[in-house]
């Protein structure tokens, strides 16, 4: 049993609008950017380069990574 069918209908309609991207279609964006002003393509490029760096690090052996980590200390860290 639903105590308030009218409120339930309002919630359902609201969820339908969210699901069907009603407001995205009603108010289309002029530019395809994020809140920082960076475009989607720039974000993808940055993420792709970061992933490539991670892949290169994984290709290195465990001992080589440890050796680089401990032998290449910066003067500020001493």
Short mmCIF file of N, CA, C and O in Angstrom, two decimals:
data_model
loop_
_atom_site.label_atom_id
_atom_site.label_comp_id
_atom_site.label_asym_id
_atom_site.label_seq_id
_atom_site.Cartn_x
_atom_site.Cartn_y
_atom_site.Cartn_z
N UNK A 1 0.83 -1.19 0.00
CA UNK A 1 0.00 0.00 0.00
C UNK A 1 0.87 1.25 0.00
O UNK A 1 1.83 1.36 0.74
N UNK A 2 0.52 2.17 -0.84
CA UNK A 2 1.22 3.45 -0.93
C UNK A 2 0.40 4.49 -0.18
O UNK A 2 -0.79 4.68 -0.46
N UNK A 3 1.03 5.16 0.78
CA UNK A 3 0.30 6.12 1.61
C UNK A 3 -0.06 7.40 0.84
O UNK A 3 -1.12 7.96 1.05
N UNK A 4 0.86 7.84 -0.06
CA UNK A 4 0.61 9.07 -0.82
C UNK A 4 0.89 8.82 -2.29
O UNK A 4 2.01 9.03 -2.77
N UNK A 5 -0.11 8.37 -3.06
CA UNK A 5 0.12 8.04 -4.47
C UNK A 5 0.53 9.24 -5.31
O UNK A 5 1.29 9.11 -6.26
N UNK A 6 0.08 10.43 -4.96
CA UNK A 6 0.43 11.63 -5.72
C UNK A 6 1.94 11.93 -5.60
O UNK A 6 2.60 12.23 -6.60
N UNK A 7 2.47 11.84 -4.40
CA UNK A 7 3.91 12.06 -4.19
C UNK A 7 4.72 10.97 -4.88
O UNK A 7 5.79 11.24 -5.45
N UNK A 8 4.19 9.76 -4.85
CA UNK A 8 4.87 8.65 -5.51
C UNK A 8 4.94 8.89 -7.02
O UNK A 8 5.97 8.66 -7.64
N UNK A 9 3.85 9.38 -7.59
CA UNK A 9 3.83 9.68 -9.03
C UNK A 9 4.82 10.79 -9.38
O UNK A 9 5.50 10.73 -10.40
N UNK A 10 4.92 11.80 -8.52
CA UNK A 10 5.87 12.89 -8.76
C UNK A 10 7.31 12.38 -8.73
O UNK A 10 8.13 12.74 -9.58
N UNK A 11 7.61 11.52 -7.76
CA UNK A 11 8.96 10.95 -7.68
C UNK A 11 9.26 10.10 -8.90
O UNK A 11 10.36 10.14 -9.46
N UNK A 12 8.27 9.33 -9.31
CA UNK A 12 8.46 8.46 -10.48
C UNK A 12 8.72 9.29 -11.73
O UNK A 12 9.64 8.99 -12.50
N UNK A 13 7.95 10.34 -11.94
CA UNK A 13 8.16 11.21 -13.10
C UNK A 13 9.53 11.88 -13.05
O UNK A 13 10.20 12.01 -14.07
N UNK A 14 9.97 12.26 -11.87
CA UNK A 14 11.28 12.87 -11.73
C UNK A 14 12.39 11.88 -12.11
O UNK A 14 13.34 12.22 -12.82
N UNK A 15 12.25 10.64 -11.65
CA UNK A 15 13.24 9.61 -11.99
C UNK A 15 13.24 9.31 -13.49
O UNK A 15 14.30 9.08 -14.09
N UNK A 16 12.07 9.34 -14.10
CA UNK A 16 11.97 9.12 -15.55
C UNK A 16 12.70 10.23 -16.29
O UNK A 16 13.45 9.97 -17.25
N UNK A 17 12.52 11.49 -15.85
CA UNK A 17 13.21 12.60 -16.50
C UNK A 17 14.73 12.46 -16.38
O UNK A 17 15.47 12.73 -17.32
N UNK A 18 15.20 12.04 -15.22
CA UNK A 18 16.64 11.84 -15.03
C UNK A 18 17.13 10.72 -15.93
O UNK A 18 18.16 10.84 -16.60
N UNK A 19 16.39 9.64 -15.97
CA UNK A 19 16.81 8.47 -16.75
C UNK A 19 16.84 8.75 -18.26
O UNK A 19 17.71 8.25 -18.97
N UNK A 20 15.93 9.56 -18.75
CA UNK A 20 15.85 9.82 -20.19
C UNK A 20 16.66 11.05 -20.60
O UNK A 20 16.57 11.48 -21.74
N UNK A 21 17.46 11.61 -19.69
CA UNK A 21 18.27 12.80 -19.97
C UNK A 21 17.42 13.96 -20.46
O UNK A 21 17.79 14.69 -21.39
N UNK A 22 16.27 14.14 -19.84
CA UNK A 22 15.34 15.19 -20.24
C UNK A 22 16.00 16.56 -20.21
O UNK A 22 15.90 17.33 -21.16
N UNK A 23 16.70 16.88 -19.14
CA UNK A 23 17.29 18.21 -19.00
C UNK A 23 18.52 18.38 -19.87
O UNK A 23 18.82 19.49 -20.32
N UNK A 24 19.22 17.30 -20.15
CA UNK A 24 20.37 17.38 -21.07
C UNK A 24 19.88 17.73 -22.46
O UNK A 24 20.50 18.52 -23.17
N UNK A 25 18.76 17.14 -22.86
CA UNK A 25 18.21 17.43 -24.18
C UNK A 25 17.51 18.78 -24.22
O UNK A 25 17.55 19.48 -25.24
N UNK A 26 16.90 19.19 -23.12
CA UNK A 26 16.20 20.46 -23.08
C UNK A 26 17.18 21.64 -23.06
O UNK A 26 16.93 22.67 -23.68
N UNK A 27 18.28 21.49 -22.34
CA UNK A 27 19.29 22.54 -22.22
C UNK A 27 20.63 22.02 -22.73
O UNK A 27 21.51 21.68 -21.94
N UNK A 28 20.82 21.95 -24.05
CA UNK A 28 22.09 21.42 -24.56
C UNK A 28 23.25 22.36 -24.25
O UNK A 28 23.08 23.58 -24.15
N UNK A 29 24.42 21.77 -24.07
CA UNK A 29 25.62 22.55 -23.75
C UNK A 29 26.18 23.15 -25.03
O UNK A 29 26.18 22.52 -26.08
N UNK A 30 26.68 24.36 -24.92
CA UNK A 30 27.26 25.03 -26.08
C UNK A 30 28.64 24.47 -26.40
O UNK A 30 29.01 24.34 -27.56
N UNK A 31 29.39 24.17 -25.36
CA UNK A 31 30.74 23.62 -25.54
C UNK A 31 30.84 22.33 -24.75
O UNK A 31 30.27 22.20 -23.68
N UNK A 32 31.62 21.40 -25.26
CA UNK A 32 31.79 20.12 -24.58
C UNK A 32 33.02 20.19 -23.68
O UNK A 32 34.09 19.69 -24.01
N UNK A 33 32.88 20.87 -22.54
CA UNK A 33 33.99 21.03 -21.60
C UNK A 33 33.54 20.61 -20.21
O UNK A 33 32.36 20.45 -19.94
N UNK A 34 34.53 20.46 -19.34
CA UNK A 34 34.25 20.13 -17.95
C UNK A 34 34.17 21.43 -17.16
O UNK A 34 34.36 22.52 -17.71
N UNK A 35 33.96 21.33 -15.84
CA UNK A 35 33.87 22.54 -15.03
C UNK A 35 35.20 23.28 -14.96
O UNK A 35 35.23 24.47 -14.65
N UNK A 36 36.31 22.61 -15.26
CA UNK A 36 37.61 23.27 -15.25
C UNK A 36 37.93 23.93 -16.58
O UNK A 36 38.91 24.64 -16.70
N UNK A 37 37.10 23.68 -17.60
CA UNK A 37 37.33 24.26 -18.92
C UNK A 37 38.13 23.36 -19.83
O UNK A 37 38.45 23.73 -20.95
N UNK A 38 38.47 22.18 -19.37
CA UNK A 38 39.24 21.23 -20.16
C UNK A 38 38.28 20.41 -21.02
O UNK A 38 37.24 19.99 -20.56
N UNK A 39 38.64 20.21 -22.28
CA UNK A 39 37.77 19.44 -23.16
C UNK A 39 37.91 17.96 -22.86
O UNK A 39 38.86 17.51 -22.23
N UNK A 40 36.96 17.20 -23.35
CA UNK A 40 36.96 15.75 -23.15
C UNK A 40 38.18 15.12 -23.81
O UNK A 40 38.80 14.21 -23.25
N UNK A 41 38.53 15.60 -24.98
CA UNK A 41 39.70 15.05 -25.68
C UNK A 41 40.99 15.29 -24.89
O UNK A 41 41.85 14.41 -24.84
N UNK A 42 41.13 16.46 -24.28
CA UNK A 42 42.31 16.73 -23.46
C UNK A 42 42.37 15.78 -22.27
O UNK A 42 43.44 15.29 -21.91
N UNK A 43 41.23 15.54 -21.65
CA UNK A 43 41.19 14.61 -20.52
C UNK A 43 41.61 13.21 -20.97
O UNK A 43 42.38 12.54 -20.28
N UNK A 44 41.12 12.78 -22.09
CA UNK A 44 41.48 11.45 -22.61
C UNK A 44 42.96 11.35 -22.92
O UNK A 44 43.59 10.34 -22.66
N UNK A 45 43.52 12.42 -23.46
CA UNK A 45 44.95 12.42 -23.78
C UNK A 45 45.79 12.30 -22.51
O UNK A 45 46.73 11.51 -22.45
N UNK A 46 45.43 13.07 -21.50
CA UNK A 46 46.17 13.02 -20.24
C UNK A 46 46.05 11.64 -19.61
O UNK A 46 47.04 11.07 -19.16
N UNK A 47 44.86 11.10 -19.60
CA UNK A 47 44.67 9.78 -19.01
C UNK A 47 45.43 8.72 -19.80
O UNK A 47 46.00 7.80 -19.22
N UNK A 48 45.47 8.85 -21.12
CA UNK A 48 46.18 7.87 -21.93
C UNK A 48 47.68 7.91 -21.64
O UNK A 48 48.32 6.87 -21.53
N UNK A 49 48.26 9.11 -21.49
CA UNK A 49 49.69 9.19 -21.21
C UNK A 49 50.00 8.66 -19.81
O UNK A 49 51.03 8.03 -19.60
N UNK A 50 49.13 8.92 -18.86
CA UNK A 50 49.33 8.39 -17.51
C UNK A 50 49.29 6.87 -17.52
O UNK A 50 50.10 6.21 -16.85
N UNK A 51 48.38 6.31 -18.27
CA UNK A 51 48.27 4.85 -18.34
C UNK A 51 49.51 4.26 -19.02
O UNK A 51 50.02 3.22 -18.59
N UNK A 52 50.02 4.94 -20.04
CA UNK A 52 51.24 4.46 -20.70
C UNK A 52 52.42 4.46 -19.73
O UNK A 52 53.22 3.53 -19.72
N UNK A 53 52.52 5.50 -18.91
CA UNK A 53 53.60 5.55 -17.92
C UNK A 53 53.47 4.40 -16.92
O UNK A 53 54.46 3.77 -16.54
N UNK A 54 52.25 4.13 -16.50
CA UNK A 54 52.03 3.03 -15.56
C UNK A 54 52.40 1.69 -16.20
O UNK A 54 52.98 0.82 -15.56
N UNK A 55 52.07 1.52 -17.48
CA UNK A 55 52.40 0.29 -18.17
C UNK A 55 53.92 0.12 -18.28
O UNK A 55 54.44 -0.98 -18.11
N UNK A 56 54.63 1.22 -18.55
CA UNK A 56 56.09 1.15 -18.63
C UNK A 56 56.69 0.77 -17.28
O UNK A 56 57.64 -0.01 -17.21
N UNK A 57 56.13 1.30 -16.21
CA UNK A 57 56.61 0.96 -14.87
C UNK A 57 56.36 -0.51 -14.56
O UNK A 57 57.17 -1.17 -13.90
N UNK A 58 55.26 -1.04 -15.01
CA UNK A 58 54.94 -2.45 -14.75
C UNK A 58 55.85 -3.38 -15.53
O UNK A 58 56.11 -4.51 -15.10
N UNK A 59 56.34 -2.91 -16.68
CA UNK A 59 57.24 -3.75 -17.49
C UNK A 59 58.59 -3.94 -16.80
O UNK A 59 59.26 -4.92 -17.02
N UNK A 60 58.96 -2.96 -15.98
CA UNK A 60 60.23 -3.07 -15.27
C UNK A 60 60.13 -4.16 -14.22
O UNK A 60 59.08 -4.43 -13.65
N UNK A 61 61.25 -4.78 -13.94
CA UNK A 61 61.27 -5.81 -12.91
C UNK A 61 61.19 -5.20 -11.52
O UNK A 61 61.43 -4.02 -11.31
N UNK A 62 60.86 -6.04 -10.56
CA UNK A 62 60.71 -5.58 -9.19
C UNK A 62 62.02 -5.02 -8.64
O UNK A 62 62.05 -3.96 -8.03
N UNK A 63 63.12 -5.72 -8.89
CA UNK A 63 64.41 -5.27 -8.37
C UNK A 63 64.84 -3.97 -9.01
O UNK A 63 65.40 -3.09 -8.35
N UNK A 64 64.55 -3.80 -10.30
CA UNK A 64 64.94 -2.57 -10.99
C UNK A 64 64.15 -1.38 -10.43
O UNK A 64 64.70 -0.31 -10.20
N UNK A 65 62.87 -1.59 -10.16
CA UNK A 65 62.05 -0.52 -9.58
C UNK A 65 62.54 -0.14 -8.19
O UNK A 65 62.65 1.05 -7.85
N UNK A 66 62.86 -1.14 -7.38
CA UNK A 66 63.36 -0.86 -6.04
C UNK A 66 64.70 -0.13 -6.08
O UNK A 66 64.94 0.80 -5.32
N UNK A 67 65.57 -0.56 -7.00
CA UNK A 67 66.87 0.08 -7.13
C UNK A 67 66.70 1.55 -7.53
O UNK A 67 67.36 2.43 -6.97
N UNK A 68 65.81 1.82 -8.50
CA UNK A 68 65.57 3.20 -8.91
C UNK A 68 64.96 4.04 -7.78
O UNK A 68 65.31 5.19 -7.59
N UNK A 69 64.08 3.43 -7.03
CA UNK A 69 63.41 4.15 -5.96
C UNK A 69 64.38 4.58 -4.88
O UNK A 69 64.33 5.71 -4.39
N UNK A 70 65.30 3.70 -4.51
CA UNK A 70 66.21 4.01 -3.40
C UNK A 70 67.49 4.69 -3.84
O UNK A 70 68.11 5.39 -3.06
N UNK A 71 67.90 4.53 -5.07
CA UNK A 71 69.15 5.14 -5.51
C UNK A 71 68.95 6.57 -6.02
O UNK A 71 69.86 7.36 -5.99
N UNK A 72 67.77 6.91 -6.47
CA UNK A 72 67.53 8.23 -7.07
C UNK A 72 66.82 9.14 -6.09
O UNK A 72 65.78 9.72 -6.39
N UNK A 73 67.36 9.30 -4.89
CA UNK A 73 66.74 10.20 -3.93
C UNK A 73 67.07 11.63 -4.29
O UNK A 73 68.19 11.97 -4.72
N UNK A 74 66.09 12.50 -4.09
CA UNK A 74 66.28 13.92 -4.37
C UNK A 74 66.95 14.56 -3.16
O UNK A 74 66.76 14.14 -2.03
N UNK A 75 67.73 15.63 -3.39
CA UNK A 75 68.41 16.30 -2.27
C UNK A 75 67.43 16.86 -1.24
O UNK A 75 67.74 16.95 -0.06
N UNK A 76 66.20 17.25 -1.65
CA UNK A 76 65.26 17.82 -0.71
C UNK A 76 64.77 16.78 0.29
O UNK A 76 64.38 17.11 1.40
N UNK A 77 64.78 15.50 -0.10
CA UNK A 77 64.28 14.45 0.77
C UNK A 77 65.25 14.06 1.87
O UNK A 77 64.88 13.47 2.85
N UNK A 78 66.54 14.39 1.71
CA UNK A 78 67.57 14.00 2.69
C UNK A 78 67.42 14.74 3.99
O UNK A 78 66.95 15.74 4.20
#
